[in-house]
Coordinates of C-alpha atoms in Angstrom, one line a residue:
Chain A
M1 CA 0.0 -0.3 -0.1
T2 CA 1.1 3.4 -0.7
T3 CA 0.9 6.4 1.6
T4 CA -0.9 9.3 0.1
P5 CA 1.1 12.5 2.0
Q6 CA -1.4 14.9 3.2
P7 CA -2.3 17.4 3.6
S8 CA 0.9 18.3 0.8
A9 CA -0.9 16.6 -2.1
P10 CA -4.6 17.2 -2.0
L11 CA -4.3 17.3 -5.9
A12 CA -5.8 14.0 -6.1
Q13 CA -9.0 14.9 -4.3
G14 CA -9.4 18.0 -6.7
T15 CA -13.3 16.7 -6.7
P16 CA -15.6 19.1 -5.3
P17 CA -17.0 18.3 -2.0
A18 CA -20.4 17.6 -3.5
A19 CA -19.0 14.7 -5.5
A20 CA -18.1 13.2 -2.1
P21 CA -18.5 9.4 -1.8
T22 CA -22.0 8.6 -1.6
T23 CA -22.0 5.3 0.6
P24 CA -18.8 6.1 2.8
A25 CA -20.0 3.3 5.6
A26 CA -19.9 0.6 2.6
K27 CA -16.3 1.8 1.7
P28 CA -14.0 1.3 4.5
A29 CA -11.2 0.5 2.9
R30 CA -11.2 4.1 1.5
G31 CA -11.0 5.5 5.2
A32 CA -10.4 9.2 6.1
L33 CA -6.7 8.9 6.4
P34 CA -3.5 7.2 4.7
R35 CA -2.7 4.1 6.3
R36 CA 0.7 3.3 7.0
P37 CA 1.8 -0.5 5.6
R38 CA 0.8 -2.7 8.9
R39 CA 3.6 -3.8 11.0
G40 CA 3.0 -7.2 11.6
P41 CA -0.7 -8.9 11.4
R42 CA -1.0 -9.6 15.1
R43 CA -3.9 -7.5 16.6
S44 CA -4.4 -7.5 20.5
T45 CA -7.7 -8.6 21.9
P46 CA -7.5 -7.3 25.0
L47 CA -6.7 -3.7 23.8
T48 CA -10.0 -4.5 21.5
I49 CA -12.2 -5.3 24.4
A50 CA -10.9 -2.3 26.4
M51 CA -11.9 -0.1 23.6
L52 CA -15.0 -1.6 23.2
A53 CA -15.9 -0.9 26.7
A54 CA -15.1 2.6 26.3
L55 CA -17.1 2.8 22.7
A56 CA -19.8 1.4 25.3
Y57 CA -19.6 4.7 27.5
F58 CA -20.1 6.8 24.4
L59 CA -22.9 5.0 22.6
L60 CA -24.8 4.3 26.0
P61 CA -26.5 7.8 26.1
L62 CA -27.4 7.4 22.2
F63 CA -28.8 3.9 22.8
W64 CA -30.9 5.6 25.5
L65 CA -32.0 8.3 23.3
V66 CA -33.4 5.9 20.7
I67 CA -35.0 3.5 23.1
A68 CA -36.5 6.7 24.9
S69 CA -37.7 8.4 21.6
T70 CA -39.9 5.2 21.1
K71 CA -41.8 5.5 24.3
S72 CA -44.7 7.5 25.5
T73 CA -44.3 10.0 28.4
Q74 CA -45.8 7.5 30.7
D75 CA -43.6 4.6 29.6
L76 CA -40.8 6.9 29.9
F77 CA -41.1 6.9 33.8
N78 CA -43.0 3.1 34.1
T79 CA -40.5 1.1 32.1
F80 CA -36.7 0.4 32.1
G81 CA -34.7 3.0 30.5
L82 CA -32.5 1.0 28.6
W83 CA -34.9 -1.6 27.1
F84 CA -37.9 -1.0 24.5
S85 CA -41.5 -0.9 26.2
H86 CA -44.5 -3.1 25.3
A87 CA -45.9 -0.3 23.1
P88 CA -43.2 1.2 20.9
Q89 CA -44.5 4.2 19.2
L90 CA -41.9 6.3 17.5
L91 CA -43.9 7.1 14.4
T92 CA -46.6 8.5 16.8
N93 CA -43.9 10.5 18.6
V94 CA -42.2 12.0 15.5
K95 CA -45.7 13.1 14.2
D96 CA -46.4 14.6 17.5
T97 CA -43.1 16.5 17.7
F98 CA -43.7 17.9 14.2
T99 CA -47.2 18.7 14.6
Q100 CA -46.9 20.1 18.3
D101 CA -47.7 24.0 18.4
D102 CA -48.5 24.2 14.8
G103 CA -45.4 22.7 13.5
V104 CA -42.9 25.1 15.5
F105 CA -40.4 22.6 15.5
V106 CA -40.7 22.4 11.4
H107 CA -39.5 26.2 11.7
W108 CA -36.5 25.3 14.3
L109 CA -35.3 22.7 12.2
L110 CA -35.4 25.0 9.2
N111 CA -34.0 27.8 11.0
T112 CA -31.1 25.7 12.1
V113 CA -30.4 24.6 8.7
L114 CA -30.5 28.1 7.4
Y115 CA -28.3 29.7 10.2
A116 CA -25.8 26.9 10.2
G117 CA -25.8 26.4 6.5
V118 CA -25.0 30.3 5.7
S119 CA -22.9 30.5 8.9
A120 CA -20.5 27.5 7.6
V121 CA -20.2 28.3 3.8
G122 CA -19.7 32.1 4.6
A123 CA -16.9 31.4 7.4
A124 CA -15.1 28.7 5.4
L125 CA -14.9 30.9 2.3
L126 CA -14.0 33.9 4.3
A127 CA -11.6 31.7 6.2
A128 CA -10.4 30.2 2.9
A129 CA -9.7 33.8 1.2
G130 CA -8.1 35.1 4.5
G131 CA -5.6 32.2 5.1
Y132 CA -4.9 32.1 1.2
G133 CA -3.8 35.7 1.4
F134 CA -1.8 35.4 4.5
A135 CA 0.0 32.3 3.3
K136 CA 0.9 33.2 -0.3
F137 CA 1.3 37.3 -0.2
R138 CA 3.3 40.1 1.8
F139 CA 2.0 43.0 2.4
R140 CA 2.3 45.9 5.0
G141 CA 0.9 44.7 8.6
D142 CA 0.2 41.2 7.2
R143 CA 2.1 40.1 10.4
A144 CA 0.2 42.1 12.8
A145 CA -2.6 41.1 11.2
F146 CA -2.6 37.6 11.3
N147 CA -1.0 37.6 15.0
L148 CA -4.2 39.8 16.0
V149 CA -6.4 37.2 14.6
V150 CA -4.4 34.0 16.2
G151 CA -4.8 36.0 19.3
A152 CA -8.5 36.5 19.1
V153 CA -8.7 32.6 19.3
M154 CA -8.6 33.1 23.1
V155 CA -11.2 35.4 23.2
P156 CA -14.2 33.4 24.4
A157 CA -17.2 33.7 22.2
T158 CA -19.2 34.3 25.3
A159 CA -17.3 37.2 26.7
L160 CA -18.1 38.7 23.1
A161 CA -21.7 37.6 23.1
I162 CA -23.3 40.3 25.5
P163 CA -21.6 43.2 24.1
T164 CA -22.4 42.0 20.5
Y165 CA -26.2 42.0 21.7
L166 CA -26.1 45.5 22.9
L167 CA -24.4 46.9 19.6
F168 CA -26.8 44.7 17.6
A169 CA -29.8 46.2 19.7
K170 CA -28.3 49.6 18.8
A171 CA -28.3 48.5 14.9
G172 CA -31.9 46.9 15.5
L173 CA -30.2 43.4 14.5
V174 CA -31.6 41.6 17.3
N175 CA -34.3 39.1 16.7
T176 CA -33.6 38.6 13.3
P177 CA -31.3 35.8 11.8
W178 CA -28.6 38.1 11.0
A179 CA -28.1 38.6 14.9
V180 CA -27.3 34.4 14.9
I181 CA -25.3 34.3 11.4
L182 CA -23.1 37.5 11.3
P183 CA -21.2 36.6 14.4
S184 CA -20.5 33.0 13.1
L185 CA -19.1 34.2 10.0
V186 CA -16.0 35.1 12.1
N187 CA -13.7 31.9 12.6
P188 CA -10.3 33.0 13.7
F189 CA -9.1 29.2 14.1
G190 CA -10.7 28.6 10.6
L191 CA -8.6 31.1 9.4
Y192 CA -5.4 30.0 11.2
L193 CA -6.2 26.3 9.7
M194 CA -6.5 27.6 6.5
R195 CA -3.4 29.8 6.5
V196 CA -1.5 26.4 7.3
Y197 CA -3.0 24.5 4.6
A198 CA -2.6 26.9 1.8
E199 CA 0.9 27.0 2.4
D200 CA 1.2 23.2 1.9
A201 CA -1.3 22.8 -0.5
V202 CA -1.0 25.5 -3.1
P203 CA 2.3 25.3 -5.0
E204 CA 4.0 28.3 -6.1
S205 CA 4.9 27.0 -9.4
L206 CA 1.1 26.6 -10.3
L207 CA 0.3 30.4 -9.3
E208 CA 3.3 31.2 -11.2
A209 CA 1.9 29.3 -14.3
A210 CA -1.5 30.7 -14.0
R211 CA 0.0 34.2 -13.9
I212 CA 2.0 34.1 -16.8
D213 CA -1.1 32.3 -18.7
G214 CA -2.7 35.4 -17.9
A215 CA -5.2 34.9 -15.3
G216 CA -6.1 37.3 -12.9
E217 CA -5.8 36.8 -9.0
L218 CA -9.6 36.3 -8.4
R219 CA -9.9 34.1 -11.2
I220 CA -7.0 31.9 -9.9
F221 CA -8.6 32.0 -6.7
F222 CA -11.7 30.8 -7.4
R223 CA -10.5 28.3 -10.3
I224 CA -7.5 27.0 -8.8
V225 CA -6.9 27.6 -5.2
L226 CA -10.3 26.7 -4.1
R227 CA -10.1 23.4 -5.2
L228 CA -6.6 23.0 -3.7
L229 CA -8.0 23.9 -0.6
G230 CA -10.5 21.4 -0.7
P231 CA -10.2 19.2 2.6
G232 CA -8.9 22.3 4.4
L233 CA -12.3 23.8 3.3
V234 CA -14.5 21.1 4.1
T235 CA -12.8 21.0 7.5
V236 CA -13.3 24.8 8.3
L237 CA -17.1 24.5 6.8
L238 CA -17.8 21.1 9.0
F239 CA -16.8 22.5 12.3
T240 CA -18.4 25.9 11.8
L241 CA -21.7 24.0 10.8
V242 CA -21.1 22.0 13.9
A243 CA -20.6 25.2 15.9
T244 CA -23.8 26.9 14.6
W245 CA -26.0 24.1 14.7
N246 CA -25.1 23.5 18.3
N247 CA -24.8 26.9 19.3
Y248 CA -27.0 27.6 22.0
F249 CA -25.9 30.6 24.1
L250 CA -26.0 33.3 21.2
P251 CA -29.5 32.4 19.8
L252 CA -30.8 32.2 23.4
I253 CA -29.5 36.1 23.7
M254 CA -30.1 37.3 20.3
L255 CA -33.8 35.7 19.8
N256 CA -37.1 36.2 21.8
D257 CA -39.3 35.1 18.9
P258 CA -40.1 31.0 19.0
D259 CA -40.3 31.4 15.5
L260 CA -36.7 32.1 14.8
Y261 CA -35.3 30.0 17.5
P262 CA -32.8 27.1 16.3
I263 CA -33.4 23.7 17.6
T264 CA -31.1 24.0 20.4
V265 CA -33.1 26.7 21.9
G266 CA -36.7 25.2 21.0
L267 CA -35.6 22.0 22.7
S268 CA -34.4 23.8 25.6
S269 CA -37.9 25.7 25.9
W270 CA -39.8 22.6 25.5
A271 CA -37.8 20.8 28.1
A272 CA -38.5 23.9 30.6
Q273 CA -42.2 23.2 30.0
A274 CA -41.9 19.5 30.2
Q275 CA -40.4 20.2 33.7
N276 CA -42.8 22.6 34.8
G277 CA -45.8 20.7 33.5
G278 CA -45.5 17.9 35.3
S279 CA -49.1 16.5 34.4
G280 CA -51.8 17.6 32.8
A281 CA -52.0 19.3 29.3
S282 CA -48.2 19.4 28.7
S283 CA -47.5 16.1 30.6
D284 CA -46.6 14.8 27.0
M285 CA -44.0 17.2 26.3
L286 CA -41.1 14.8 27.5
A287 CA -41.5 12.3 24.7
L288 CA -41.3 15.1 22.4
V289 CA -38.4 16.5 23.9
V290 CA -36.9 13.4 23.6
T291 CA -37.9 12.5 20.1
G292 CA -36.9 16.0 19.0
S293 CA -33.4 15.8 20.3
L294 CA -32.9 12.2 18.2
I295 CA -34.2 14.2 15.2
S296 CA -31.6 16.9 15.5
I297 CA -28.7 15.0 15.9
V298 CA -29.1 13.0 12.8
P299 CA -28.2 15.3 9.9
L300 CA -24.9 16.3 11.9
V301 CA -24.0 12.5 12.6
V302 CA -24.9 12.0 8.9
A303 CA -22.5 14.9 7.3
F304 CA -19.6 13.8 9.6
L305 CA -19.9 10.4 8.3
L306 CA -20.1 11.3 4.5
L307 CA -17.3 13.9 4.7
Q308 CA -15.0 11.8 7.0
R309 CA -12.0 11.5 4.7
Y310 CA -11.8 15.3 4.2
W311 CA -12.5 16.7 7.6
Q312 CA -9.9 14.2 9.1
S313 CA -6.9 14.9 6.9
G314 CA -7.7 18.7 7.2
L315 CA -7.8 18.5 11.1
A316 CA -4.0 17.1 10.7
S317 CA -2.3 20.3 9.6
G318 CA -4.0 22.4 12.3
G319 CA -2.5 19.9 15.0
V320 CA 0.6 19.5 13.6
K321 CA 2.1 22.8 12.9
Q322 CA 2.2 25.6 15.7
Chain B
M1 CA -6.4 49.5 12.7
T2 CA -5.8 46.3 10.8
A3 CA -8.5 47.2 8.2
T4 CA -6.6 50.1 7.4
T5 CA -3.3 48.6 7.0
A6 CA -4.7 46.0 5.0
A7 CA -6.8 48.2 2.8
S8 CA -3.5 49.8 1.8
P9 CA -1.9 48.0 -0.8
K10 CA 0.4 50.7 -2.0
G11 CA 2.5 50.6 1.4
R12 CA 6.2 50.5 1.2
R13 CA 7.5 47.4 0.7
R14 CA 9.9 46.2 3.7
D15 CA 11.9 43.0 2.8
G16 CA 13.1 42.2 6.1
P17 CA 15.4 39.1 6.6
N18 CA 12.3 37.0 7.3
R19 CA 10.6 37.8 3.9
P20 CA 11.3 35.9 1.0
A21 CA 12.2 38.4 -2.1
R22 CA 9.3 38.4 -4.4
G23 CA 10.7 40.0 -7.7
G24 CA 8.8 43.0 -9.2
R25 CA 5.4 41.8 -9.3
R26 CA 3.5 44.4 -8.1
H27 CA 0.0 43.0 -8.2
R28 CA 0.8 40.1 -5.9
R29 CA 1.2 42.7 -3.3
S30 CA -2.2 44.6 -4.1
A31 CA -4.0 41.0 -4.1
G32 CA -2.9 39.9 -0.9
P33 CA -5.0 42.7 1.1
L34 CA -7.8 42.0 -1.0
F35 CA -8.6 38.4 -0.1
V36 CA -7.6 39.4 3.3
A37 CA -10.1 42.5 3.8
P38 CA -13.3 40.7 3.7
F39 CA -12.5 38.8 7.0
M40 CA -10.4 41.7 8.8
V41 CA -13.6 44.1 7.9
L42 CA -15.9 41.5 10.1
F43 CA -13.3 40.4 12.3
L44 CA -13.3 44.2 13.1
L45 CA -16.6 44.8 13.2
L46 CA -17.8 41.7 15.2
F47 CA -14.6 40.8 17.4
L48 CA -12.6 43.6 18.2
A49 CA -15.8 46.4 18.3
P50 CA -17.8 44.3 20.8
L51 CA -14.8 43.8 22.7
G52 CA -13.8 47.4 22.9
F53 CA -17.4 48.3 23.8
A54 CA -17.5 45.7 26.4
A55 CA -14.4 47.8 27.9
Y56 CA -15.8 51.0 27.7
L57 CA -19.3 49.9 29.0
S58 CA -17.5 48.3 32.0
L59 CA -16.3 51.9 33.0
Y60 CA -19.8 53.2 33.7
Q61 CA -22.5 52.9 35.9
E62 CA -26.1 53.4 35.4
R63 CA -27.6 55.4 38.2
L64 CA -31.3 56.2 39.5
I65 CA -30.3 59.8 39.5
G66 CA -27.6 61.4 37.2
G67 CA -28.2 58.6 34.5
T68 CA -25.2 56.8 33.2
V69 CA -21.9 57.9 35.0
F70 CA -18.2 57.6 34.4
V71 CA -16.8 55.7 37.4
G72 CA -13.3 54.3 36.3
L73 CA -12.4 50.8 37.6
D74 CA -15.3 50.7 40.2
N75 CA -17.0 47.7 38.6
Y76 CA -13.6 46.0 38.4
V77 CA -13.1 46.8 42.2
Q78 CA -16.8 45.3 42.9
A79 CA -16.3 42.4 40.4
V80 CA -13.3 41.0 41.9
T81 CA -14.8 41.3 45.6
D82 CA -17.9 40.0 44.4
P83 CA -18.5 36.6 46.4
L84 CA -20.5 35.0 43.4
L85 CA -18.2 35.9 40.9
V86 CA -14.8 34.9 42.9
H87 CA -16.8 31.4 43.8
G88 CA -17.9 30.6 40.1
V89 CA -14.4 31.2 38.9
V90 CA -13.0 29.4 41.5
R91 CA -15.8 26.5 41.0
V92 CA -14.7 26.5 37.1
A93 CA -11.1 26.6 37.7
L94 CA -11.5 23.6 39.8
F95 CA -13.3 21.7 37.0
F96 CA -10.8 22.6 34.7
V97 CA -8.3 21.0 37.0
I98 CA -9.9 18.0 36.9
Q99 CA -12.0 17.4 34.0
V100 CA -9.3 18.6 31.3
P101 CA -6.3 16.3 32.6
L102 CA -8.9 13.3 32.9
M103 CA -10.1 13.9 29.3
L104 CA -7.2 14.6 27.5
L105 CA -5.2 11.8 28.8
L106 CA -7.9 9.4 27.5
A107 CA -8.2 11.4 24.3
L108 CA -4.6 10.4 24.2
L109 CA -4.7 6.9 25.2
F110 CA -7.4 6.1 22.6
A111 CA -5.7 7.9 19.7
L112 CA -2.2 5.7 20.8
A113 CA -4.7 2.9 20.9
L114 CA -6.2 3.6 17.6
D115 CA -2.7 4.2 15.8
S116 CA -1.0 1.4 17.4
G117 CA -2.6 -1.0 14.6
L118 CA -3.4 -3.6 17.6
L119 CA -7.0 -2.8 17.4
R120 CA -9.7 -4.9 15.5
L121 CA -12.8 -2.7 14.3
A122 CA -10.6 0.5 14.6
R123 CA -12.8 2.6 12.3
V124 CA -16.2 1.6 14.1
I125 CA -14.3 2.5 17.5
R126 CA -12.8 5.6 16.5
L127 CA -16.5 6.9 14.8
G128 CA -18.2 5.7 17.6
I129 CA -16.0 7.7 20.5
F130 CA -16.3 10.8 18.0
V131 CA -20.1 10.9 17.9
P132 CA -20.7 12.7 20.7
Y133 CA -19.1 15.7 19.5
A134 CA -21.8 16.0 16.7
V135 CA -24.4 16.0 19.4
P136 CA -25.7 19.6 20.4
S137 CA -24.4 20.2 24.0
V138 CA -28.1 21.1 24.7
V139 CA -29.2 17.6 23.9
A140 CA -26.1 16.2 25.7
A141 CA -27.3 17.9 28.6
L142 CA -30.7 16.9 28.7
M143 CA -30.0 13.3 27.8
W144 CA -27.4 12.9 30.8
G145 CA -30.1 14.9 32.7
Y146 CA -32.7 12.3 32.1
L147 CA -29.9 9.6 32.8
Y148 CA -29.0 10.9 36.0
G149 CA -32.5 11.2 37.2
P150 CA -33.5 9.6 40.6
D151 CA -37.0 8.6 39.1
F152 CA -36.7 7.2 35.6
G153 CA -33.1 7.5 34.8
P154 CA -31.8 3.6 34.2
F155 CA -29.1 4.2 36.9
A156 CA -31.5 4.9 39.6
Q157 CA -33.9 2.0 38.1
L158 CA -31.1 -0.4 38.4
S159 CA -29.6 0.4 42.0
R160 CA -33.6 -0.1 43.0
D161 CA -33.7 -3.4 41.4
L162 CA -30.9 -4.4 42.9
S163 CA -31.6 -2.7 46.4
L164 CA -28.7 -0.9 46.4
P165 CA -28.5 3.1 47.3
V166 CA -29.7 5.2 44.4
P167 CA -26.8 7.2 43.3
R168 CA -27.5 11.3 43.7
F169 CA -25.9 12.6 40.8
L170 CA -27.6 15.9 40.9
S171 CA -27.0 16.5 44.3
D172 CA -24.9 19.1 45.8
G173 CA -21.8 17.0 45.9
W174 CA -21.6 15.5 42.8
M175 CA -23.0 18.0 40.5
L176 CA -19.5 19.3 39.3
G177 CA -18.6 15.9 38.6
S178 CA -21.5 15.0 36.6
L179 CA -21.0 18.0 34.7
A180 CA -17.4 17.3 34.0
N181 CA -19.0 13.8 32.7
I182 CA -21.1 15.5 30.0
V183 CA -18.2 17.4 29.0
T184 CA -16.0 14.5 28.8
W185 CA -18.4 12.7 27.0
E186 CA -18.9 15.2 24.4
F187 CA -15.4 15.9 23.9
V188 CA -12.9 13.3 24.3
G189 CA -13.9 11.9 20.7
Y190 CA -13.1 15.6 19.6
N191 CA -9.6 15.9 21.0
M192 CA -8.7 12.4 20.4
I193 CA -9.4 13.0 16.5
I194 CA -6.9 16.1 16.6
L195 CA -4.1 13.6 18.3
Y196 CA -4.7 10.9 16.1
A197 CA -4.7 13.1 12.8
A198 CA -1.3 14.4 14.3
L199 CA 0.2 10.8 14.9
R200 CA -0.9 9.5 11.5
T201 CA 1.4 12.4 9.8
I202 CA 4.6 11.0 11.6
P203 CA 6.4 9.2 8.9
A204 CA 6.7 5.5 8.7
E205 CA 10.7 5.5 8.3
L206 CA 10.9 6.9 11.9
Y207 CA 9.1 3.7 13.4
E208 CA 11.5 1.6 10.9
A209 CA 14.6 2.8 12.1
A210 CA 13.5 3.1 15.8
A211 CA 12.3 -1.1 15.7
M212 CA 15.8 -1.6 13.6
D213 CA 17.7 0.0 16.7
G214 CA 15.4 -2.3 18.8
A215 CA 13.1 -0.3 20.5
G216 CA 9.3 -1.7 21.4
A217 CA 6.1 -0.2 21.1
W218 CA 6.1 1.5 24.6
R219 CA 9.6 2.8 23.6
I220 CA 8.1 4.2 20.1
A221 CA 5.2 5.9 21.9
W222 CA 7.2 7.5 24.5
S223 CA 10.3 8.6 22.5
I224 CA 8.7 9.1 19.0
K225 CA 4.9 9.6 19.3
L226 CA 4.5 11.9 22.4
P227 CA 7.3 14.3 21.3
A228 CA 5.5 14.5 17.8
L229 CA 2.0 15.2 19.3
R230 CA 3.3 18.3 21.5
P231 CA 1.7 21.1 19.2
A232 CA -1.4 18.9 18.9
L233 CA -1.6 18.4 22.6
L234 CA -1.0 22.1 23.1
L235 CA -4.0 22.6 20.9
T236 CA -6.5 20.8 22.5
L237 CA -5.4 22.0 25.8
L238 CA -5.6 25.7 24.6
F239 CA -9.2 25.0 23.4
S240 CA -9.9 23.2 26.8
V241 CA -9.1 26.1 28.8
I242 CA -11.2 28.4 26.6
G243 CA -14.2 25.7 26.8
S244 CA -14.0 25.1 30.7
F245 CA -14.0 28.8 31.4
Q246 CA -17.1 30.0 29.9
L247 CA -18.9 26.9 30.9
F248 CA -22.4 27.9 30.3
N249 CA -25.0 25.1 28.3
E250 CA -24.5 22.3 30.8
P251 CA -24.9 23.9 33.8
N252 CA -27.6 26.1 32.2
L253 CA -30.0 23.3 31.3
L254 CA -29.2 21.3 34.6
M255 CA -30.4 24.2 36.4
K256 CA -33.8 23.6 35.5
V257 CA -33.9 19.7 36.5
A258 CA -31.7 21.0 40.0
P259 CA -32.5 24.7 40.9
D260 CA -31.4 24.0 44.6
V261 CA -27.9 23.0 43.3
I262 CA -27.3 25.2 40.4
S263 CA -27.5 29.0 41.4
S264 CA -27.4 31.4 38.6
S265 CA -23.9 32.5 39.5
Y266 CA -22.8 28.8 39.4
T267 CA -20.3 29.6 36.6
A268 CA -18.8 33.1 35.9
N269 CA -20.4 32.7 32.2
L270 CA -23.8 32.0 34.0
Y271 CA -23.6 34.9 36.2
A272 CA -22.7 37.3 33.4
Y273 CA -25.9 36.4 31.3
S274 CA -28.0 36.6 34.7
L275 CA -26.8 39.6 35.2
A276 CA -27.6 41.0 31.8
F277 CA -30.8 39.6 31.2
T278 CA -32.4 39.0 34.3
G279 CA -30.6 41.5 36.6
Q280 CA -30.6 44.3 33.7
Q281 CA -27.3 45.1 35.1
V282 CA -25.8 45.7 31.7
N283 CA -22.4 47.7 32.6
Y284 CA -21.6 45.1 35.6
A285 CA -22.2 42.3 33.1
A286 CA -20.0 43.5 30.7
T287 CA -17.3 44.2 33.2
V288 CA -18.0 40.4 34.2
S289 CA -18.0 39.1 30.6
F290 CA -14.6 41.4 29.9
L291 CA -13.1 40.0 33.0
L292 CA -13.7 36.4 32.3
G293 CA -12.3 36.9 28.8
L294 CA -9.1 38.7 30.6
V295 CA -8.9 35.3 32.9
I296 CA -9.1 32.9 29.8
V297 CA -6.4 35.0 28.1
I298 CA -4.1 34.9 31.0
V299 CA -4.6 31.1 31.4
S300 CA -4.1 30.3 27.9
Y301 CA -0.7 32.6 28.1
A302 CA 0.4 30.9 31.0
V303 CA -0.4 27.3 29.4
L304 CA 1.5 28.4 26.3
L305 CA 4.6 30.0 28.2
T306 CA 4.9 26.9 30.2
A307 CA 4.9 24.6 27.3
N308 CA 7.4 26.6 25.1
R309 CA 10.0 27.0 28.6
R310 CA 9.5 22.9 28.9
R311 CA 10.6 22.4 25.1
T312 CA 13.6 24.9 25.0
S313 CA 15.0 23.5 28.5

């Protein structure tokens, strides 16, 4: 087996992310990262058993979630948590989740897709252009600007959230989708990652050749560089997607109209209702919270599985250079 | 500041000793700022401006009489002597000291095990451990909250069936540990993947050379893999500092399950939030979040400096 060096030779992966493997689970041999030749065929059974035990810990809550989402609220209380009840009703729960409060859950789902999608694509493009600019060009103040951005990695997003809220309130942006999307577009770590990645992945000679052929800088960037940056770009895209999809603090602060909530804030408001309700009208809320939770994690898990070969090699470059 | 320098492409060229000479391609110098500008403009507006605004707000107080008044560092004096804030920061620091080493050690062990080539089902195990990262922390906290529950949580159910004492995960003494478990569950896989990715970039020749010299698996792990992991470990440590000190989601959600245990000032970040949005104390909230940011930057720098000193010595 040959080792595919990465990230120095992503040329082989010049296909756009959209053409990513469609059935990744079925193609384990084309795994995410290049494999070294195996050193001896022996495998360790005790080590495998120990790791499977660890795996059980990580999968247990998800196993519980799958089981729990097949139960009515009553069965959640009355039957053993780690096994199915006698009357599984997953489809009823899913239907109820989608129809509760005039289908507000569908709003939340669509909002999440919108916020996370726009933020991730925007942040990845901005980071790619910026990272490429810092990696391949020298200009006045470039070092100071880059250091400023890298230093900003350490500033916690939540320390910014409250002043950002106040500024947005003055600008009339609070309680609009922009309040959630705009702050997510700036990803200092993404820029750092893209710079490191671009240094290796974009050969000077290719740029020179394109320039000699008379291509403009923008054209070079969109036609050539973006493709070379593929795996790094997917990494930033996916991790911004997760960060925005899972974001709770920012939308909690910025939004107060339930129709604008993303899933996280919506679910926590349902959870609060289920907690307060106890019995009576909202006694069925618990099953909806559980089922909604399950539905909310499916898209990201699928995204990670589909794109794993890209994001894993992209992450490698960030962890190696510092 | 940065945007203006970035936006002035005609700046004098300074070819310092570190700057490779670039020939006379003038268009190259003008294109750099062009690519960097969109990010830097948004960075200025959405990162530096709020930071500056927080600093500005923290110097003022809103008073019933006289409106908003400049009070200098009064808010900071109040903050550092505020027992609620101090307790919140100490609690979070304790959390950090216990949870982060545990999490990173587990991530390191898992990454080394995966990289050793000794595992069966390595791919399944790797993705399985990583999956919790894709679970929103809200959902993770809700799930674990139900799992911890004394009524229908499976642990409580099992202990009742076995006539054992029911573990009180949500009690005062256990809460920090229960939170640590949730955060560990969420992030071990993420850290493991970063470390594993770094391990995969070690050239195979190094291992071959070491094996020729008679090094065993442990020796290789200790003398080749661990040193090569240093930057990746530093990165994960840095992210853990940032993450721990802004702990919010998990305590905020478990607060609804255990309101007697988790107060609105349980962590520093929770405190800043409740000051701003339930207490209407905007200036003081800005002070607290600015201070919190400062603490994180200081701890991060301390981590970086310690790591660098150890490297040179």
